[in-house]
Amino acid sequence: MKKFLTGCLLLLPASLQAQEKFPTGIEHVIIIGVDGMSPDGIKQAQTPVMHRLIAHGAVKWNVRTVLPSSSSPNWASMIMGAGPEQHGITDNDWQRDKHSLPPVVANDEGIFPTIFGVLHQQFPQANIGAVYHWDDFGRLFEKKAVNHDRHFSTEDSTATDFIQYIRAEQPFFAFVHFDHVDHAGHEYGHGSPLYYQAVAKTDSLIGRIMESIPRNTLVIITADHGGKGKSHGGATPEEAEIAMIFSGKDVKPGYIITQPVYTYDLAATIAFALHARPPYAWIGRPVMSAFEGFAAPQN
């Protein structure tokens, strides 16, 4: 019996390894983050680019945010693969040296591990970058992990730099953040004509980006929260549900994702697409059903 159990233990890791399966052929991942863009905004505004990507890719219309449904907790959760209870970023006032709840684990920069740091650690030669319209996005990821780190004051300059970066470097992983839709929501109100106009502007910027991406790229378009009236942060579907669009290499065409998806699943999905090992502290799970060859969870 002892000899049999020893044999089983020796065989188990190889068996588990044989069962591992990943998307094949994804060489780059690009995340397009749009602050405050609601599912209603995508559906009601003039968004031909996003609708074309949805028709040829996969979409989840009601991804659940973490609470509060505000920017810092949700952008952090998306790149950190966990919620505020784990990473400790509970509001927009959070700073690395000023916060009430420490992360359950911290890396050498004192923050919870992000997808930027995970990829840099496992693929040290990979080119990784972030270009962001909202300056505070830059405090959420490991500075040592990126080759390209830029902040711009307008959505147009943000898009221009990001496109130039993609064309020049063809990065392994890159993240662009736009903030003008959230500004429109706060100033004019979610669902207002000028809010929809801001979403339409985003659609045109996404179109420019899509013209520049290299082959074998997975693109994910996401928001951090929606909105209600001129605000957000509360626990309502309008504020706490967003859309997530998957496009490109290995994505199922015309697929509607039905399984529950949470903002913190984004980091796990990026790791899954690029064959990276997620940290034990992450709670997010990859949205496998968006990819060819993977079925929706049975339960």
mmCIF file of C-alpha atoms in Angstrom:
data_model
loop_
_atom_site.group_PDB
_atom_site.id
_atom_site.type_symbol
_atom_site.label_atom_id
_atom_site.label_comp_id
_atom_site.label_asym_id
_atom_site.label_seq_id
_atom_site.Cartn_x
_atom_site.Cartn_y
_atom_site.Cartn_z
ATOM 1 C CA MET A 1 0.000 0.000 0.000
ATOM 2 C CA LYS A 2 2.780 2.416 0.900
ATOM 3 C CA LYS A 3 4.518 1.743 -2.423
ATOM 4 C CA PHE A 4 1.229 2.308 -4.298
ATOM 5 C CA LEU A 5 0.571 5.648 -2.562
ATOM 6 C CA THR A 6 4.093 6.813 -3.275
ATOM 7 C CA GLY A 7 3.586 6.002 -6.947
ATOM 8 C CA CYS A 8 0.336 7.936 -6.999
ATOM 9 C CA LEU A 9 1.981 10.977 -5.425
ATOM 10 C CA LEU A 10 4.718 10.870 -8.015
ATOM 11 C CA LEU A 11 2.198 10.669 -10.836
ATOM 12 C CA LEU A 12 -0.195 13.338 -9.553
ATOM 13 C CA PRO A 13 1.753 16.483 -10.516
ATOM 14 C CA ALA A 14 2.337 15.213 -14.058
ATOM 15 C CA SER A 15 -1.345 14.342 -14.334
ATOM 16 C CA LEU A 16 -2.416 17.779 -13.187
ATOM 17 C CA GLN A 17 0.080 19.407 -15.507
ATOM 18 C CA ALA A 18 -1.291 17.413 -18.448
ATOM 19 C CA GLN A 19 -4.762 18.745 -17.683
ATOM 20 C CA GLU A 20 -3.642 22.388 -17.829
ATOM 21 C CA LYS A 21 -4.943 24.141 -20.908
ATOM 22 C CA PHE A 22 -4.497 27.680 -22.125
ATOM 23 C CA PRO A 23 -5.458 29.715 -25.171
ATOM 24 C CA THR A 24 -2.913 29.192 -27.925
ATOM 25 C CA GLY A 25 -1.098 31.803 -29.935
ATOM 26 C CA ILE A 26 -1.867 34.963 -27.953
ATOM 27 C CA GLU A 27 1.356 36.977 -28.079
ATOM 28 C CA HIS A 28 0.131 40.364 -26.838
ATOM 29 C CA VAL A 29 -2.617 41.611 -24.523
ATOM 30 C CA ILE A 30 -3.955 45.167 -24.654
ATOM 31 C CA ILE A 31 -6.437 46.529 -22.126
ATOM 32 C CA ILE A 32 -8.499 49.603 -23.008
ATOM 33 C CA GLY A 33 -9.958 51.019 -19.802
ATOM 34 C CA VAL A 34 -12.676 53.662 -20.004
ATOM 35 C CA ASP A 35 -13.504 55.346 -16.713
ATOM 36 C CA GLY A 36 -17.238 55.588 -16.043
ATOM 37 C CA MET A 37 -18.447 53.947 -19.264
ATOM 38 C CA SER A 38 -21.727 52.171 -18.563
ATOM 39 C CA PRO A 39 -23.287 49.347 -20.599
ATOM 40 C CA ASP A 40 -26.069 51.796 -21.406
ATOM 41 C CA GLY A 41 -23.487 54.188 -22.834
ATOM 42 C CA ILE A 42 -22.172 51.537 -25.225
ATOM 43 C CA LYS A 43 -25.688 50.543 -26.284
ATOM 44 C CA GLN A 44 -27.139 54.036 -26.730
ATOM 45 C CA ALA A 45 -24.219 56.086 -28.070
ATOM 46 C CA GLN A 46 -22.827 55.985 -31.592
ATOM 47 C CA THR A 47 -20.354 53.147 -31.062
ATOM 48 C CA PRO A 48 -19.877 51.296 -34.361
ATOM 49 C CA VAL A 49 -16.364 50.132 -33.468
ATOM 50 C CA MET A 50 -17.350 48.524 -30.168
ATOM 51 C CA HIS A 51 -20.454 46.982 -31.715
ATOM 52 C CA ARG A 52 -18.322 45.471 -34.476
ATOM 53 C CA LEU A 53 -15.903 44.081 -31.892
ATOM 54 C CA ILE A 54 -18.825 42.617 -29.943
ATOM 55 C CA ALA A 55 -20.271 41.020 -33.079
ATOM 56 C CA HIS A 56 -16.948 39.342 -33.846
ATOM 57 C CA GLY A 57 -15.913 38.699 -30.249
ATOM 58 C CA ALA A 58 -17.328 38.061 -26.787
ATOM 59 C CA VAL A 59 -19.078 40.351 -24.332
ATOM 60 C CA LYS A 60 -20.278 40.280 -20.740
ATOM 61 C CA TRP A 61 -22.846 43.028 -20.269
ATOM 62 C CA ASN A 62 -23.181 42.929 -16.478
ATOM 63 C CA VAL A 63 -19.758 42.483 -14.917
ATOM 64 C CA ARG A 64 -20.109 43.215 -11.215
ATOM 65 C CA THR A 65 -17.800 45.826 -9.708
ATOM 66 C CA VAL A 66 -16.444 45.829 -6.186
ATOM 67 C CA LEU A 67 -17.867 48.292 -3.684
ATOM 68 C CA PRO A 68 -17.664 51.173 -3.467
ATOM 69 C CA SER A 69 -18.311 51.523 -7.196
ATOM 70 C CA SER A 70 -15.603 54.155 -7.554
ATOM 71 C CA SER A 71 -12.404 54.385 -9.544
ATOM 72 C CA SER A 72 -9.481 53.478 -7.292
ATOM 73 C CA PRO A 73 -11.003 50.360 -5.694
ATOM 74 C CA ASN A 74 -12.116 49.023 -9.071
ATOM 75 C CA TRP A 75 -9.081 49.807 -11.217
ATOM 76 C CA ALA A 76 -6.984 48.329 -8.419
ATOM 77 C CA SER A 77 -9.164 45.222 -8.273
ATOM 78 C CA MET A 78 -8.921 44.758 -12.040
ATOM 79 C CA ILE A 79 -5.134 44.801 -12.111
ATOM 80 C CA MET A 80 -4.659 43.181 -8.674
ATOM 81 C CA GLY A 81 -6.944 40.187 -9.134
ATOM 82 C CA ALA A 82 -8.616 40.717 -5.761
ATOM 83 C CA GLY A 83 -11.023 43.002 -3.919
ATOM 84 C CA PRO A 84 -10.550 45.877 -1.461
ATOM 85 C CA GLU A 85 -10.620 43.405 1.417
ATOM 86 C CA GLN A 86 -7.371 41.960 0.068
ATOM 87 C CA HIS A 87 -5.544 44.874 -1.551
ATOM 88 C CA GLY A 88 -6.724 47.529 0.917
ATOM 89 C CA ILE A 89 -7.621 50.230 -1.627
ATOM 90 C CA THR A 90 -11.033 51.194 -0.313
ATOM 91 C CA ASP A 91 -11.540 54.703 -1.720
ATOM 92 C CA ASN A 92 -10.113 57.352 -4.037
ATOM 93 C CA ASP A 93 -8.147 58.954 -1.193
ATOM 94 C CA TRP A 94 -5.855 55.918 -0.954
ATOM 95 C CA GLN A 95 -2.147 56.575 -1.226
ATOM 96 C CA ARG A 96 0.743 54.190 -0.832
ATOM 97 C CA ASP A 97 1.852 55.968 2.342
ATOM 98 C CA LYS A 98 -1.604 56.949 3.601
ATOM 99 C CA HIS A 99 -4.311 54.331 4.034
ATOM 100 C CA SER A 100 -6.291 52.630 6.783
ATOM 101 C CA LEU A 101 -6.214 48.987 5.634
ATOM 102 C CA PRO A 102 -2.891 47.386 4.700
ATOM 103 C CA PRO A 103 -2.820 44.780 1.926
ATOM 104 C CA VAL A 104 -2.847 41.172 3.049
ATOM 105 C CA VAL A 105 0.446 40.737 1.175
ATOM 106 C CA ALA A 106 2.764 43.381 -0.248
ATOM 107 C CA ASN A 107 5.594 43.378 -2.761
ATOM 108 C CA ASP A 108 8.816 45.375 -2.573
ATOM 109 C CA GLU A 109 6.958 48.564 -3.556
ATOM 110 C CA GLY A 110 4.595 48.092 -0.625
ATOM 111 C CA ILE A 111 1.472 47.329 -2.658
ATOM 112 C CA PHE A 112 -0.589 44.230 -3.407
ATOM 113 C CA PRO A 113 0.802 42.368 -6.457
ATOM 114 C CA THR A 114 -0.608 43.489 -9.820
ATOM 115 C CA ILE A 115 -0.635 41.884 -13.238
ATOM 116 C CA PHE A 116 2.120 44.326 -14.229
ATOM 117 C CA GLY A 117 4.459 42.979 -11.560
ATOM 118 C CA VAL A 118 3.460 39.364 -12.097
ATOM 119 C CA LEU A 119 4.243 39.514 -15.811
ATOM 120 C CA HIS A 120 7.489 41.396 -15.238
ATOM 121 C CA GLN A 121 8.617 38.823 -12.686
ATOM 122 C CA GLN A 122 7.789 35.820 -14.876
ATOM 123 C CA PHE A 123 8.777 37.387 -18.217
ATOM 124 C CA PRO A 124 11.570 39.819 -17.271
ATOM 125 C CA GLN A 125 12.484 40.600 -20.889
ATOM 126 C CA ALA A 126 8.899 41.435 -21.907
ATOM 127 C CA ASN A 127 7.942 44.982 -22.823
ATOM 128 C CA ILE A 128 5.148 46.234 -20.543
ATOM 129 C CA GLY A 129 3.546 49.665 -20.570
ATOM 130 C CA ALA A 130 0.803 51.936 -19.260
ATOM 131 C CA VAL A 131 -0.546 55.207 -20.648
ATOM 132 C CA TYR A 132 -3.212 56.916 -18.603
ATOM 133 C CA HIS A 133 -5.457 59.969 -18.704
ATOM 134 C CA TRP A 134 -6.217 59.884 -14.956
ATOM 135 C CA ASP A 135 -2.994 60.611 -13.099
ATOM 136 C CA ASP A 136 -3.946 58.562 -10.027
ATOM 137 C CA PHE A 137 -3.991 55.364 -12.068
ATOM 138 C CA GLY A 138 -0.213 55.545 -11.984
ATOM 139 C CA ARG A 139 -0.039 54.961 -8.224
ATOM 140 C CA LEU A 140 -1.773 51.581 -8.505
ATOM 141 C CA PHE A 141 0.886 49.500 -10.275
ATOM 142 C CA GLU A 142 4.556 48.646 -9.753
ATOM 143 C CA LYS A 143 6.712 51.321 -11.344
ATOM 144 C CA LYS A 144 9.626 48.916 -11.637
ATOM 145 C CA ALA A 145 7.557 46.578 -13.794
ATOM 146 C CA VAL A 146 6.933 48.893 -16.753
ATOM 147 C CA ASN A 147 9.068 50.008 -19.673
ATOM 148 C CA HIS A 148 6.671 52.757 -20.746
ATOM 149 C CA ASP A 149 4.867 54.887 -18.131
ATOM 150 C CA ARG A 150 3.096 58.025 -19.395
ATOM 151 C CA HIS A 151 0.334 60.348 -18.172
ATOM 152 C CA PHE A 152 -1.463 62.877 -20.384
ATOM 153 C CA SER A 153 -4.081 65.535 -19.681
ATOM 154 C CA THR A 154 -6.433 64.744 -22.590
ATOM 155 C CA GLU A 155 -7.928 61.635 -24.122
ATOM 156 C CA ASP A 156 -6.489 62.536 -27.530
ATOM 157 C CA SER A 157 -2.899 62.878 -26.327
ATOM 158 C CA THR A 158 -3.308 59.670 -24.315
ATOM 159 C CA ALA A 159 -4.458 57.781 -27.395
ATOM 160 C CA THR A 160 -1.743 59.263 -29.608
ATOM 161 C CA ASP A 161 1.062 58.228 -27.270
ATOM 162 C CA PHE A 162 -0.418 54.772 -26.746
ATOM 163 C CA ILE A 163 -0.685 54.175 -30.490
ATOM 164 C CA GLN A 164 2.885 55.339 -31.063
ATOM 165 C CA TYR A 165 4.050 53.046 -28.257
ATOM 166 C CA ILE A 166 2.225 50.027 -29.680
ATOM 167 C CA ARG A 167 3.588 50.607 -33.155
ATOM 168 C CA ALA A 168 7.154 51.126 -31.962
ATOM 169 C CA GLU A 169 7.430 48.399 -29.319
ATOM 170 C CA GLN A 170 4.603 45.888 -29.928
ATOM 171 C CA PRO A 171 4.411 45.336 -26.154
ATOM 172 C CA PHE A 172 3.703 42.007 -24.489
ATOM 173 C CA PHE A 173 1.183 43.740 -22.216
ATOM 174 C CA ALA A 174 -0.107 47.304 -22.323
ATOM 175 C CA PHE A 175 -2.866 49.225 -20.584
ATOM 176 C CA VAL A 176 -4.454 52.500 -21.673
ATOM 177 C CA HIS A 177 -6.842 54.474 -19.464
ATOM 178 C CA PHE A 178 -9.281 57.165 -20.642
ATOM 179 C CA ASP A 179 -11.020 59.494 -18.181
ATOM 180 C CA HIS A 180 -13.190 61.833 -20.269
ATOM 181 C CA VAL A 181 -16.363 59.690 -20.109
ATOM 182 C CA ASP A 182 -16.313 59.855 -16.309
ATOM 183 C CA HIS A 183 -15.846 63.631 -16.520
ATOM 184 C CA ALA A 184 -18.926 63.854 -18.755
ATOM 185 C CA GLY A 185 -20.926 61.731 -16.337
ATOM 186 C CA HIS A 186 -20.058 63.982 -13.411
ATOM 187 C CA GLU A 187 -20.653 67.220 -15.309
ATOM 188 C CA TYR A 188 -23.658 66.426 -17.482
ATOM 189 C CA GLY A 189 -25.078 63.217 -15.999
ATOM 190 C CA HIS A 190 -25.069 59.606 -17.106
ATOM 191 C CA GLY A 191 -27.489 59.114 -19.975
ATOM 192 C CA SER A 192 -27.287 62.735 -21.080
ATOM 193 C CA PRO A 193 -26.568 63.636 -24.734
ATOM 194 C CA LEU A 194 -23.104 64.928 -23.842
ATOM 195 C CA TYR A 195 -22.347 61.761 -21.894
ATOM 196 C CA TYR A 196 -23.216 59.670 -24.957
ATOM 197 C CA GLN A 197 -21.101 62.021 -27.038
ATOM 198 C CA ALA A 198 -18.110 61.284 -24.790
ATOM 199 C CA VAL A 199 -18.700 57.535 -25.202
ATOM 200 C CA ALA A 200 -18.848 58.016 -28.976
ATOM 201 C CA LYS A 201 -15.513 59.839 -28.813
ATOM 202 C CA THR A 202 -14.071 56.849 -26.986
ATOM 203 C CA ASP A 203 -15.350 54.570 -29.737
ATOM 204 C CA SER A 204 -13.416 56.562 -32.332
ATOM 205 C CA LEU A 205 -10.250 56.384 -30.216
ATOM 206 C CA ILE A 206 -10.667 52.618 -29.871
ATOM 207 C CA GLY A 207 -10.947 52.424 -33.641
ATOM 208 C CA ARG A 208 -7.599 54.183 -34.010
ATOM 209 C CA ILE A 209 -5.993 51.832 -31.496
ATOM 210 C CA MET A 210 -7.373 48.748 -33.215
ATOM 211 C CA GLU A 211 -5.727 49.821 -36.463
ATOM 212 C CA SER A 212 -2.342 49.741 -34.715
ATOM 213 C CA ILE A 213 -2.311 46.478 -32.782
ATOM 214 C CA PRO A 214 0.028 43.683 -33.858
ATOM 215 C CA ARG A 215 -1.147 40.255 -34.945
ATOM 216 C CA ASN A 216 -2.107 37.633 -32.370
ATOM 217 C CA THR A 217 -3.317 40.240 -29.897
ATOM 218 C CA LEU A 218 -6.074 39.874 -27.323
ATOM 219 C CA VAL A 219 -7.880 43.159 -26.671
ATOM 220 C CA ILE A 220 -10.156 43.641 -23.672
ATOM 221 C CA ILE A 221 -12.266 46.792 -23.310
ATOM 222 C CA THR A 222 -13.588 47.492 -19.837
ATOM 223 C CA ALA A 223 -14.789 50.189 -17.466
ATOM 224 C CA ASP A 224 -14.378 50.591 -13.719
ATOM 225 C CA HIS A 225 -17.962 51.579 -12.857
ATOM 226 C CA GLY A 226 -21.132 53.042 -14.307
ATOM 227 C CA GLY A 227 -23.095 55.895 -12.848
ATOM 228 C CA LYS A 228 -26.437 57.260 -11.751
ATOM 229 C CA GLY A 229 -27.263 60.889 -12.334
ATOM 230 C CA LYS A 230 -24.033 62.802 -11.873
ATOM 231 C CA SER A 231 -22.384 60.435 -9.413
ATOM 232 C CA HIS A 232 -21.338 56.869 -8.672
ATOM 233 C CA GLY A 233 -20.010 54.860 -5.768
ATOM 234 C CA GLY A 234 -23.262 53.349 -4.609
ATOM 235 C CA ALA A 235 -24.694 49.834 -4.674
ATOM 236 C CA THR A 236 -27.088 50.034 -7.620
ATOM 237 C CA PRO A 237 -26.967 48.169 -10.953
ATOM 238 C CA GLU A 238 -26.468 51.467 -12.783
ATOM 239 C CA GLU A 239 -23.321 52.150 -10.755
ATOM 240 C CA ALA A 240 -22.023 48.654 -10.005
ATOM 241 C CA GLU A 241 -22.369 46.935 -13.392
ATOM 242 C CA ILE A 242 -20.080 47.399 -16.375
ATOM 243 C CA ALA A 243 -19.516 45.764 -19.752
ATOM 244 C CA MET A 244 -16.367 43.844 -20.705
ATOM 245 C CA ILE A 245 -15.606 43.230 -24.396
ATOM 246 C CA PHE A 246 -13.146 40.555 -25.574
ATOM 247 C CA SER A 247 -11.731 40.768 -29.090
ATOM 248 C CA GLY A 248 -8.967 39.235 -31.156
ATOM 249 C CA LYS A 249 -6.887 36.109 -30.976
ATOM 250 C CA ASP A 250 -8.656 32.959 -29.720
ATOM 251 C CA VAL A 251 -11.859 34.792 -28.713
ATOM 252 C CA LYS A 252 -15.187 33.150 -29.558
ATOM 253 C CA PRO A 253 -17.036 35.140 -32.240
ATOM 254 C CA GLY A 254 -20.484 36.478 -31.391
ATOM 255 C CA TYR A 255 -20.419 34.993 -27.897
ATOM 256 C CA ILE A 256 -22.437 36.318 -24.953
ATOM 257 C CA ILE A 257 -20.779 35.414 -21.642
ATOM 258 C CA THR A 258 -23.399 34.179 -19.191
ATOM 259 C CA GLN A 259 -21.293 33.135 -16.206
ATOM 260 C CA PRO A 260 -20.810 35.630 -13.363
ATOM 261 C CA VAL A 261 -17.800 37.891 -13.928
ATOM 262 C CA TYR A 262 -16.284 40.351 -11.460
ATOM 263 C CA THR A 263 -13.859 43.202 -12.030
ATOM 264 C CA TYR A 264 -11.073 41.313 -10.257
ATOM 265 C CA ASP A 265 -11.360 38.497 -12.814
ATOM 266 C CA LEU A 266 -9.578 40.707 -15.363
ATOM 267 C CA ALA A 267 -6.055 40.177 -13.989
ATOM 268 C CA ALA A 268 -6.579 36.422 -13.826
ATOM 269 C CA THR A 269 -7.816 36.430 -17.431
ATOM 270 C CA ILE A 270 -4.730 38.323 -18.617
ATOM 271 C CA ALA A 271 -2.481 35.860 -16.786
ATOM 272 C CA PHE A 272 -4.422 32.954 -18.300
ATOM 273 C CA ALA A 273 -4.088 34.352 -21.830
ATOM 274 C CA LEU A 274 -0.334 34.866 -21.455
ATOM 275 C CA HIS A 275 0.308 31.568 -19.599
ATOM 276 C CA ALA A 276 1.421 33.299 -16.405
ATOM 277 C CA ARG A 277 1.023 31.901 -12.881
ATOM 278 C CA PRO A 278 -1.302 34.008 -10.719
ATOM 279 C CA PRO A 279 -0.250 34.785 -7.138
ATOM 280 C CA TYR A 280 -1.887 32.739 -4.405
ATOM 281 C CA ALA A 281 -3.311 35.954 -2.888
ATOM 282 C CA TRP A 282 -5.472 36.659 -5.944
ATOM 283 C CA ILE A 283 -9.115 35.584 -5.770
ATOM 284 C CA GLY A 284 -10.048 36.361 -9.393
ATOM 285 C CA ARG A 285 -10.627 33.571 -11.912
ATOM 286 C CA PRO A 286 -10.040 33.734 -15.676
ATOM 287 C CA VAL A 287 -13.072 34.181 -17.906
ATOM 288 C CA MET A 288 -12.224 30.998 -19.798
ATOM 289 C CA SER A 289 -15.535 30.693 -21.619
ATOM 290 C CA ALA A 290 -14.700 33.754 -23.734
ATOM 291 C CA PHE A 291 -12.031 31.711 -25.538
ATOM 292 C CA GLU A 292 -12.249 29.037 -28.207
ATOM 293 C CA GLY A 293 -12.090 25.526 -26.774
ATOM 294 C CA PHE A 294 -13.394 26.442 -23.314
ATOM 295 C CA ALA A 295 -16.956 25.833 -22.160
ATOM 296 C CA ALA A 296 -18.956 27.845 -19.669
ATOM 297 C CA PRO A 297 -18.889 26.520 -16.087
ATOM 298 C CA GLN A 298 -21.439 23.768 -15.624
ATOM 299 C CA ASN A 299 -22.727 25.110 -12.324
#
